[in-house]
Amino acid sequence: MMQTDVKAAYVTSSGANAYAGPARVKAVNIVASGACVLELTDGSSSGTSRFKVGATAGTTYMLLPGEGVKFDISVWVNSLTNATAATIIYG
């Protein structure tokens, strides 16, 4: 199994790249003020939805299995509703 360095992006709103290049999302940490949705798409808001999750108020940490979720173009934060912030861990 090939290993890569792991990096993190801290985001507080939607409509921006968490990472501007191909990557695999390994984990996410969401801090939400209420029921929230985090959606990550590939490359832009019109890109393929690769990861979408709902979370409740508080802190939610999700470790993604295997090699994570592959993004071919970039990791775009398409939706981050009712959340204070999210940390996207990628490699």
PDB file of N, CA and C in Angstrom:
ATOM      1  N   MET A   1       0.834  -1.170   0.000  1.00  0.00           N
ATOM      2  CA  MET A   1       0.000   0.000   0.000  1.00  0.00           C
ATOM      3  C   MET A   1       0.889   1.246   0.000  1.00  0.00           C
ATOM      4  N   MET A   2       0.566   2.175  -0.883  1.00  0.00           N
ATOM      5  CA  MET A   2       1.326   3.412  -0.988  1.00  0.00           C
ATOM      6  C   MET A   2       0.874   4.410   0.077  1.00  0.00           C
ATOM      7  N   GLN A   3       1.824   5.088   0.673  1.00  0.00           N
ATOM      8  CA  GLN A   3       1.506   6.086   1.682  1.00  0.00           C
ATOM      9  C   GLN A   3       1.723   7.472   1.125  1.00  0.00           C
ATOM     10  N   THR A   4       0.891   8.421   1.537  1.00  0.00           N
ATOM     11  CA  THR A   4       1.058   9.814   1.144  1.00  0.00           C
ATOM     12  C   THR A   4       1.010  10.683   2.396  1.00  0.00           C
ATOM     13  N   ASP A   5       1.576  11.875   2.266  1.00  0.00           N
ATOM     14  CA  ASP A   5       1.478  12.834   3.360  1.00  0.00           C
ATOM     15  C   ASP A   5       0.024  13.250   3.527  1.00  0.00           C
ATOM     16  N   VAL A   6      -0.378  13.507   4.739  1.00  0.00           N
ATOM     17  CA  VAL A   6      -1.742  13.933   5.020  1.00  0.00           C
ATOM     18  C   VAL A   6      -1.714  15.419   5.363  1.00  0.00           C
ATOM     19  N   LYS A   7      -2.679  16.149   4.796  1.00  0.00           N
ATOM     20  CA  LYS A   7      -2.790  17.586   5.036  1.00  0.00           C
ATOM     21  C   LYS A   7      -4.211  17.876   5.486  1.00  0.00           C
ATOM     22  N   ALA A   8      -4.444  19.096   5.950  1.00  0.00           N
ATOM     23  CA  ALA A   8      -5.780  19.472   6.397  1.00  0.00           C
ATOM     24  C   ALA A   8      -6.139  20.860   5.887  1.00  0.00           C
ATOM     25  N   ALA A   9      -7.425  21.022   5.580  1.00  0.00           N
ATOM     26  CA  ALA A   9      -7.953  22.328   5.181  1.00  0.00           C
ATOM     27  C   ALA A   9      -9.082  22.685   6.135  1.00  0.00           C
ATOM     28  N   TYR A  10      -9.046  23.891   6.658  1.00  0.00           N
ATOM     29  CA  TYR A  10     -10.078  24.388   7.569  1.00  0.00           C
ATOM     30  C   TYR A  10     -10.976  25.314   6.775  1.00  0.00           C
ATOM     31  N   VAL A  11     -12.262  24.994   6.682  1.00  0.00           N
ATOM     32  CA  VAL A  11     -13.188  25.808   5.895  1.00  0.00           C
ATOM     33  C   VAL A  11     -14.339  26.287   6.769  1.00  0.00           C
ATOM     34  N   THR A  12     -14.812  27.491   6.482  1.00  0.00           N
ATOM     35  CA  THR A  12     -15.908  28.067   7.259  1.00  0.00           C
ATOM     36  C   THR A  12     -17.114  28.427   6.397  1.00  0.00           C
ATOM     37  N   SER A  13     -17.023  28.189   5.102  1.00  0.00           N
ATOM     38  CA  SER A  13     -18.157  28.473   4.215  1.00  0.00           C
ATOM     39  C   SER A  13     -18.069  27.605   2.969  1.00  0.00           C
ATOM     40  N   SER A  14     -19.160  27.573   2.231  1.00  0.00           N
ATOM     41  CA  SER A  14     -19.184  26.801   0.991  1.00  0.00           C
ATOM     42  C   SER A  14     -18.751  27.675  -0.182  1.00  0.00           C
ATOM     43  N   GLY A  15     -18.571  27.044  -1.346  1.00  0.00           N
ATOM     44  CA  GLY A  15     -18.236  27.778  -2.556  1.00  0.00           C
ATOM     45  C   GLY A  15     -16.754  28.026  -2.748  1.00  0.00           C
ATOM     46  N   ALA A  16     -15.914  27.107  -2.285  1.00  0.00           N
ATOM     47  CA  ALA A  16     -14.471  27.278  -2.438  1.00  0.00           C
ATOM     48  C   ALA A  16     -13.775  25.925  -2.420  1.00  0.00           C
ATOM     49  N   ASN A  17     -12.552  25.907  -2.943  1.00  0.00           N
ATOM     50  CA  ASN A  17     -11.748  24.691  -2.892  1.00  0.00           C
ATOM     51  C   ASN A  17     -11.201  24.482  -1.489  1.00  0.00           C
ATOM     52  N   ALA A  18     -11.310  23.256  -0.992  1.00  0.00           N
ATOM     53  CA  ALA A  18     -10.597  22.888   0.218  1.00  0.00           C
ATOM     54  C   ALA A  18      -9.163  22.553  -0.166  1.00  0.00           C
ATOM     55  N   TYR A  19      -9.008  22.018  -1.380  1.00  0.00           N
ATOM     56  CA  TYR A  19      -7.685  21.750  -1.947  1.00  0.00           C
ATOM     57  C   TYR A  19      -7.799  21.822  -3.464  1.00  0.00           C
ATOM     58  N   ALA A  20      -6.944  22.597  -4.106  1.00  0.00           N
ATOM     59  CA  ALA A  20      -7.002  22.817  -5.549  1.00  0.00           C
ATOM     60  C   ALA A  20      -6.079  21.845  -6.289  1.00  0.00           C
ATOM     61  N   GLY A  21      -6.462  20.594  -6.302  1.00  0.00           N
ATOM     62  CA  GLY A  21      -5.701  19.573  -7.009  1.00  0.00           C
ATOM     63  C   GLY A  21      -6.269  18.204  -6.679  1.00  0.00           C
ATOM     64  N   PRO A  22      -5.849  17.187  -7.419  1.00  0.00           N
ATOM     65  CA  PRO A  22      -6.339  15.834  -7.131  1.00  0.00           C
ATOM     66  C   PRO A  22      -5.955  15.417  -5.708  1.00  0.00           C
ATOM     67  N   ALA A  23      -6.872  14.735  -5.035  1.00  0.00           N
ATOM     68  CA  ALA A  23      -6.615  14.308  -3.654  1.00  0.00           C
ATOM     69  C   ALA A  23      -7.596  13.214  -3.261  1.00  0.00           C
ATOM     70  N   ARG A  24      -7.294  12.591  -2.133  1.00  0.00           N
ATOM     71  CA  ARG A  24      -8.212  11.638  -1.511  1.00  0.00           C
ATOM     72  C   ARG A  24      -8.562  12.170  -0.130  1.00  0.00           C
ATOM     73  N   VAL A  25      -9.851  12.373   0.106  1.00  0.00           N
ATOM     74  CA  VAL A  25     -10.297  12.835   1.419  1.00  0.00           C
ATOM     75  C   VAL A  25     -10.301  11.634   2.351  1.00  0.00           C
ATOM     76  N   LYS A  26      -9.568  11.757   3.450  1.00  0.00           N
ATOM     77  CA  LYS A  26      -9.384  10.659   4.397  1.00  0.00           C
ATOM     78  C   LYS A  26     -10.310  10.761   5.610  1.00  0.00           C
ATOM     79  N   ALA A  27     -10.658  11.995   6.001  1.00  0.00           N
ATOM     80  CA  ALA A  27     -11.513  12.201   7.174  1.00  0.00           C
ATOM     81  C   ALA A  27     -12.085  13.606   7.131  1.00  0.00           C
ATOM     82  N   VAL A  28     -13.164  13.805   7.880  1.00  0.00           N
ATOM     83  CA  VAL A  28     -13.741  15.148   8.038  1.00  0.00           C
ATOM     84  C   VAL A  28     -14.122  15.345   9.501  1.00  0.00           C
ATOM     85  N   ASN A  29     -14.021  16.570   9.954  1.00  0.00           N
ATOM     86  CA  ASN A  29     -14.464  16.950  11.287  1.00  0.00           C
ATOM     87  C   ASN A  29     -15.368  18.166  11.105  1.00  0.00           C
ATOM     88  N   ILE A  30     -16.598  18.059  11.581  1.00  0.00           N
ATOM     89  CA  ILE A  30     -17.578  19.131  11.389  1.00  0.00           C
ATOM     90  C   ILE A  30     -17.995  19.662  12.751  1.00  0.00           C
ATOM     91  N   VAL A  31     -18.000  20.991  12.890  1.00  0.00           N
ATOM     92  CA  VAL A  31     -18.519  21.639  14.088  1.00  0.00           C
ATOM     93  C   VAL A  31     -19.788  22.369  13.653  1.00  0.00           C
ATOM     94  N   ALA A  32     -20.936  21.890  14.150  1.00  0.00           N
ATOM     95  CA  ALA A  32     -22.225  22.397  13.681  1.00  0.00           C
ATOM     96  C   ALA A  32     -23.031  23.039  14.805  1.00  0.00           C
ATOM     97  N   SER A  33     -23.764  24.081  14.436  1.00  0.00           N
ATOM     98  CA  SER A  33     -24.637  24.758  15.395  1.00  0.00           C
ATOM     99  C   SER A  33     -26.027  24.128  15.422  1.00  0.00           C
ATOM    100  N   GLY A  34     -26.329  23.330  14.430  1.00  0.00           N
ATOM    101  CA  GLY A  34     -27.612  22.633  14.325  1.00  0.00           C
ATOM    102  C   GLY A  34     -27.456  21.516  13.319  1.00  0.00           C
ATOM    103  N   ALA A  35     -28.552  20.915  12.914  1.00  0.00           N
ATOM    104  CA  ALA A  35     -28.476  19.880  11.880  1.00  0.00           C
ATOM    105  C   ALA A  35     -27.843  20.490  10.634  1.00  0.00           C
ATOM    106  N   CYS A  36     -26.832  19.836  10.094  1.00  0.00           N
ATOM    107  CA  CYS A  36     -26.095  20.420   8.971  1.00  0.00           C
ATOM    108  C   CYS A  36     -25.824  19.388   7.886  1.00  0.00           C
ATOM    109  N   VAL A  37     -25.396  19.914   6.734  1.00  0.00           N
ATOM    110  CA  VAL A  37     -25.009  19.076   5.600  1.00  0.00           C
ATOM    111  C   VAL A  37     -23.666  19.566   5.083  1.00  0.00           C
ATOM    112  N   LEU A  38     -22.758  18.627   4.863  1.00  0.00           N
ATOM    113  CA  LEU A  38     -21.485  18.902   4.199  1.00  0.00           C
ATOM    114  C   LEU A  38     -21.485  18.113   2.901  1.00  0.00           C
ATOM    115  N   GLU A  39     -21.309  18.817   1.788  1.00  0.00           N
ATOM    116  CA  GLU A  39     -21.201  18.146   0.492  1.00  0.00           C
ATOM    117  C   GLU A  39     -19.922  18.594  -0.197  1.00  0.00           C
ATOM    118  N   LEU A  40     -19.132  17.616  -0.649  1.00  0.00           N
ATOM    119  CA  LEU A  40     -17.904  17.884  -1.390  1.00  0.00           C
ATOM    120  C   LEU A  40     -18.091  17.383  -2.808  1.00  0.00           C
ATOM    121  N   THR A  41     -17.786  18.248  -3.778  1.00  0.00           N
ATOM    122  CA  THR A  41     -17.887  17.873  -5.183  1.00  0.00           C
ATOM    123  C   THR A  41     -16.509  17.931  -5.830  1.00  0.00           C
ATOM    124  N   ASP A  42     -16.411  17.346  -6.995  1.00  0.00           N
ATOM    125  CA  ASP A  42     -15.136  17.256  -7.703  1.00  0.00           C
ATOM    126  C   ASP A  42     -14.955  18.434  -8.654  1.00  0.00           C
ATOM    127  N   GLY A  43     -14.137  19.392  -8.266  1.00  0.00           N
ATOM    128  CA  GLY A  43     -13.736  20.472  -9.161  1.00  0.00           C
ATOM    129  C   GLY A  43     -14.488  21.770  -9.041  1.00  0.00           C
ATOM    130  N   SER A  44     -15.824  21.738  -8.900  1.00  0.00           N
ATOM    131  CA  SER A  44     -16.615  22.962  -8.842  1.00  0.00           C
ATOM    132  C   SER A  44     -18.009  22.626  -8.327  1.00  0.00           C
ATOM    133  N   SER A  45     -18.845  23.654  -8.225  1.00  0.00           N
ATOM    134  CA  SER A  45     -20.212  23.439  -7.740  1.00  0.00           C
ATOM    135  C   SER A  45     -21.018  22.544  -8.676  1.00  0.00           C
ATOM    136  N   SER A  46     -20.651  22.516  -9.950  1.00  0.00           N
ATOM    137  CA  SER A  46     -21.369  21.662 -10.912  1.00  0.00           C
ATOM    138  C   SER A  46     -20.679  20.309 -11.109  1.00  0.00           C
ATOM    139  N   GLY A  47     -19.607  20.060 -10.352  1.00  0.00           N
ATOM    140  CA  GLY A  47     -18.889  18.793 -10.458  1.00  0.00           C
ATOM    141  C   GLY A  47     -19.656  17.650  -9.816  1.00  0.00           C
ATOM    142  N   THR A  48     -19.151  16.455 -10.013  1.00  0.00           N
ATOM    143  CA  THR A  48     -19.769  15.256  -9.459  1.00  0.00           C
ATOM    144  C   THR A  48     -19.699  15.276  -7.935  1.00  0.00           C
ATOM    145  N   SER A  49     -20.832  15.016  -7.300  1.00  0.00           N
ATOM    146  CA  SER A  49     -20.862  14.929  -5.842  1.00  0.00           C
ATOM    147  C   SER A  49     -20.147  13.649  -5.429  1.00  0.00           C
ATOM    148  N   ARG A  50     -19.081  13.781  -4.653  1.00  0.00           N
ATOM    149  CA  ARG A  50     -18.291  12.629  -4.223  1.00  0.00           C
ATOM    150  C   ARG A  50     -18.543  12.257  -2.764  1.00  0.00           C
ATOM    151  N   PHE A  51     -18.971  13.240  -1.947  1.00  0.00           N
ATOM    152  CA  PHE A  51     -19.174  12.976  -0.525  1.00  0.00           C
ATOM    153  C   PHE A  51     -20.237  13.927   0.005  1.00  0.00           C
ATOM    154  N   LYS A  52     -21.262  13.371   0.634  1.00  0.00           N
ATOM    155  CA  LYS A  52     -22.322  14.190   1.231  1.00  0.00           C
ATOM    156  C   LYS A  52     -22.746  13.517   2.523  1.00  0.00           C
ATOM    157  N   VAL A  53     -22.775  14.296   3.596  1.00  0.00           N
ATOM    158  CA  VAL A  53     -23.113  13.733   4.900  1.00  0.00           C
ATOM    159  C   VAL A  53     -23.898  14.760   5.708  1.00  0.00           C
ATOM    160  N   GLY A  54     -24.830  14.262   6.494  1.00  0.00           N
ATOM    161  CA  GLY A  54     -25.563  15.091   7.427  1.00  0.00           C
ATOM    162  C   GLY A  54     -24.997  14.872   8.822  1.00  0.00           C
ATOM    163  N   ALA A  55     -25.053  15.892   9.644  1.00  0.00           N
ATOM    164  CA  ALA A  55     -24.552  15.788  11.016  1.00  0.00           C
ATOM    165  C   ALA A  55     -25.493  16.554  11.941  1.00  0.00           C
ATOM    166  N   THR A  56     -25.452  16.218  13.195  1.00  0.00           N
ATOM    167  CA  THR A  56     -26.268  16.910  14.194  1.00  0.00           C
ATOM    168  C   THR A  56     -25.438  18.015  14.860  1.00  0.00           C
ATOM    169  N   ALA A  57     -26.073  18.788  15.709  1.00  0.00           N
ATOM    170  CA  ALA A  57     -25.367  19.856  16.427  1.00  0.00           C
ATOM    171  C   ALA A  57     -24.236  19.268  17.258  1.00  0.00           C
ATOM    172  N   GLY A  58     -23.145  19.994  17.328  1.00  0.00           N
ATOM    173  CA  GLY A  58     -21.973  19.540  18.066  1.00  0.00           C
ATOM    174  C   GLY A  58     -20.837  19.227  17.110  1.00  0.00           C
ATOM    175  N   THR A  59     -19.950  18.335  17.528  1.00  0.00           N
ATOM    176  CA  THR A  59     -18.791  17.968  16.716  1.00  0.00           C
ATOM    177  C   THR A  59     -18.951  16.553  16.201  1.00  0.00           C
ATOM    178  N   THR A  60     -18.762  16.392  14.894  1.00  0.00           N
ATOM    179  CA  THR A  60     -18.843  15.078  14.253  1.00  0.00           C
ATOM    180  C   THR A  60     -17.530  14.808  13.541  1.00  0.00           C
ATOM    181  N   TYR A  61     -16.909  13.684  13.861  1.00  0.00           N
ATOM    182  CA  TYR A  61     -15.662  13.268  13.201  1.00  0.00           C
ATOM    183  C   TYR A  61     -15.937  11.982  12.433  1.00  0.00           C
ATOM    184  N   MET A  62     -15.533  11.954  11.178  1.00  0.00           N
ATOM    185  CA  MET A  62     -15.716  10.755  10.357  1.00  0.00           C
ATOM    186  C   MET A  62     -14.394  10.373   9.709  1.00  0.00           C
ATOM    187  N   LEU A  63     -13.917   9.183  10.008  1.00  0.00           N
ATOM    188  CA  LEU A  63     -12.742   8.617   9.362  1.00  0.00           C
ATOM    189  C   LEU A  63     -13.246   7.769   8.202  1.00  0.00           C
ATOM    190  N   LEU A  64     -12.816   8.073   6.988  1.00  0.00           N
ATOM    191  CA  LEU A  64     -13.307   7.361   5.817  1.00  0.00           C
ATOM    192  C   LEU A  64     -12.467   6.109   5.576  1.00  0.00           C
ATOM    193  N   PRO A  65     -13.108   4.993   5.271  1.00  0.00           N
ATOM    194  CA  PRO A  65     -12.394   3.718   5.158  1.00  0.00           C
ATOM    195  C   PRO A  65     -11.493   3.624   3.932  1.00  0.00           C
ATOM    196  N   GLY A  66     -10.602   2.662   3.957  1.00  0.00           N
ATOM    197  CA  GLY A  66      -9.718   2.395   2.819  1.00  0.00           C
ATOM    198  C   GLY A  66      -8.814   3.568   2.515  1.00  0.00           C
ATOM    199  N   GLU A  67      -8.730   3.903   1.259  1.00  0.00           N
ATOM    200  CA  GLU A  67      -7.889   5.008   0.805  1.00  0.00           C
ATOM    201  C   GLU A  67      -8.620   6.346   0.785  1.00  0.00           C
ATOM    202  N   GLY A  68      -9.855   6.377   1.286  1.00  0.00           N
ATOM    203  CA  GLY A  68     -10.619   7.613   1.299  1.00  0.00           C
ATOM    204  C   GLY A  68     -11.406   7.799   0.013  1.00  0.00           C
ATOM    205  N   VAL A  69     -11.952   8.991  -0.173  1.00  0.00           N
ATOM    206  CA  VAL A  69     -12.763   9.320  -1.344  1.00  0.00           C
ATOM    207  C   VAL A  69     -11.891  10.083  -2.334  1.00  0.00           C
ATOM    208  N   LYS A  70     -11.830   9.589  -3.564  1.00  0.00           N
ATOM    209  CA  LYS A  70     -10.947  10.170  -4.581  1.00  0.00           C
ATOM    210  C   LYS A  70     -11.615  11.339  -5.309  1.00  0.00           C
ATOM    211  N   PHE A  71     -10.876  12.444  -5.394  1.00  0.00           N
ATOM    212  CA  PHE A  71     -11.283  13.624  -6.150  1.00  0.00           C
ATOM    213  C   PHE A  71     -10.264  13.809  -7.265  1.00  0.00           C
ATOM    214  N   ASP A  72     -10.708  13.753  -8.513  1.00  0.00           N
ATOM    215  CA  ASP A  72      -9.798  13.804  -9.661  1.00  0.00           C
ATOM    216  C   ASP A  72      -9.314  15.217  -9.995  1.00  0.00           C
ATOM    217  N   ILE A  73     -10.154  16.229  -9.741  1.00  0.00           N
ATOM    218  CA  ILE A  73      -9.813  17.608 -10.127  1.00  0.00           C
ATOM    219  C   ILE A  73      -9.403  18.430  -8.904  1.00  0.00           C
ATOM    220  N   SER A  74     -10.308  18.557  -7.960  1.00  0.00           N
ATOM    221  CA  SER A  74     -10.051  19.278  -6.717  1.00  0.00           C
ATOM    222  C   SER A  74     -11.169  18.961  -5.729  1.00  0.00           C
ATOM    223  N   VAL A  75     -10.935  19.301  -4.471  1.00  0.00           N
ATOM    224  CA  VAL A  75     -11.934  19.070  -3.417  1.00  0.00           C
ATOM    225  C   VAL A  75     -12.685  20.387  -3.216  1.00  0.00           C
ATOM    226  N   TRP A  76     -13.905  20.459  -3.738  1.00  0.00           N
ATOM    227  CA  TRP A  76     -14.716  21.669  -3.694  1.00  0.00           C
ATOM    228  C   TRP A  76     -15.776  21.537  -2.603  1.00  0.00           C
ATOM    229  N   VAL A  77     -15.860  22.532  -1.730  1.00  0.00           N
ATOM    230  CA  VAL A  77     -16.887  22.545  -0.685  1.00  0.00           C
ATOM    231  C   VAL A  77     -18.144  23.150  -1.304  1.00  0.00           C
ATOM    232  N   ASN A  78     -19.075  22.284  -1.678  1.00  0.00           N
ATOM    233  CA  ASN A  78     -20.285  22.728  -2.353  1.00  0.00           C
ATOM    234  C   ASN A  78     -21.357  23.175  -1.377  1.00  0.00           C
ATOM    235  N   SER A  79     -21.418  22.545  -0.218  1.00  0.00           N
ATOM    236  CA  SER A  79     -22.415  22.892   0.786  1.00  0.00           C
ATOM    237  C   SER A  79     -21.832  22.713   2.182  1.00  0.00           C
ATOM    238  N   LEU A  80     -22.028  23.715   3.004  1.00  0.00           N
ATOM    239  CA  LEU A  80     -21.657  23.653   4.419  1.00  0.00           C
ATOM    240  C   LEU A  80     -22.695  24.487   5.165  1.00  0.00           C
ATOM    241  N   THR A  81     -23.852  23.877   5.421  1.00  0.00           N
ATOM    242  CA  THR A  81     -24.970  24.600   6.027  1.00  0.00           C
ATOM    243  C   THR A  81     -25.040  24.359   7.525  1.00  0.00           C
ATOM    244  N   ASN A  82     -25.404  25.389   8.267  1.00  0.00           N
ATOM    245  CA  ASN A  82     -25.557  25.333   9.731  1.00  0.00           C
ATOM    246  C   ASN A  82     -24.303  24.815  10.443  1.00  0.00           C
ATOM    247  N   ALA A  83     -23.155  25.046   9.853  1.00  0.00           N
ATOM    248  CA  ALA A  83     -21.912  24.610  10.479  1.00  0.00           C
ATOM    249  C   ALA A  83     -21.014  25.809  10.719  1.00  0.00           C
ATOM    250  N   THR A  84     -20.321  25.777  11.844  1.00  0.00           N
ATOM    251  CA  THR A  84     -19.345  26.809  12.151  1.00  0.00           C
ATOM    252  C   THR A  84     -18.125  26.623  11.282  1.00  0.00           C
ATOM    253  N   ALA A  85     -17.690  25.351  11.130  1.00  0.00           N
ATOM    254  CA  ALA A  85     -16.487  25.056  10.352  1.00  0.00           C
ATOM    255  C   ALA A  85     -16.394  23.564  10.089  1.00  0.00           C
ATOM    256  N   ALA A  86     -15.540  23.229   9.149  1.00  0.00           N
ATOM    257  CA  ALA A  86     -15.209  21.823   8.896  1.00  0.00           C
ATOM    258  C   ALA A  86     -13.722  21.741   8.598  1.00  0.00           C
ATOM    259  N   THR A  87     -13.121  20.677   9.076  1.00  0.00           N
ATOM    260  CA  THR A  87     -11.724  20.384   8.747  1.00  0.00           C
ATOM    261  C   THR A  87     -11.747  19.172   7.834  1.00  0.00           C
ATOM    262  N   ILE A  88     -11.152  19.326   6.655  1.00  0.00           N
ATOM    263  CA  ILE A  88     -11.101  18.261   5.660  1.00  0.00           C
ATOM    264  C   ILE A  88      -9.674  17.733   5.651  1.00  0.00           C
ATOM    265  N   ILE A  89      -9.516  16.465   5.969  1.00  0.00           N
ATOM    266  CA  ILE A  89      -8.192  15.834   5.988  1.00  0.00           C
ATOM    267  C   ILE A  89      -8.031  15.063   4.689  1.00  0.00           C
ATOM    268  N   TYR A  90      -6.967  15.361   3.948  1.00  0.00           N
ATOM    269  CA  TYR A  90      -6.792  14.779   2.625  1.00  0.00           C
ATOM    270  C   TYR A  90      -5.328  14.384   2.414  1.00  0.00           C
ATOM    271  N   GLY A  91      -5.092  13.612   1.397  1.00  0.00           N
ATOM    272  CA  GLY A  91      -3.726  13.199   1.059  1.00  0.00           C
ATOM    273  C   GLY A  91      -3.605  12.870  -0.393  1.00  0.00           C
TER     274      GLY A  91
END
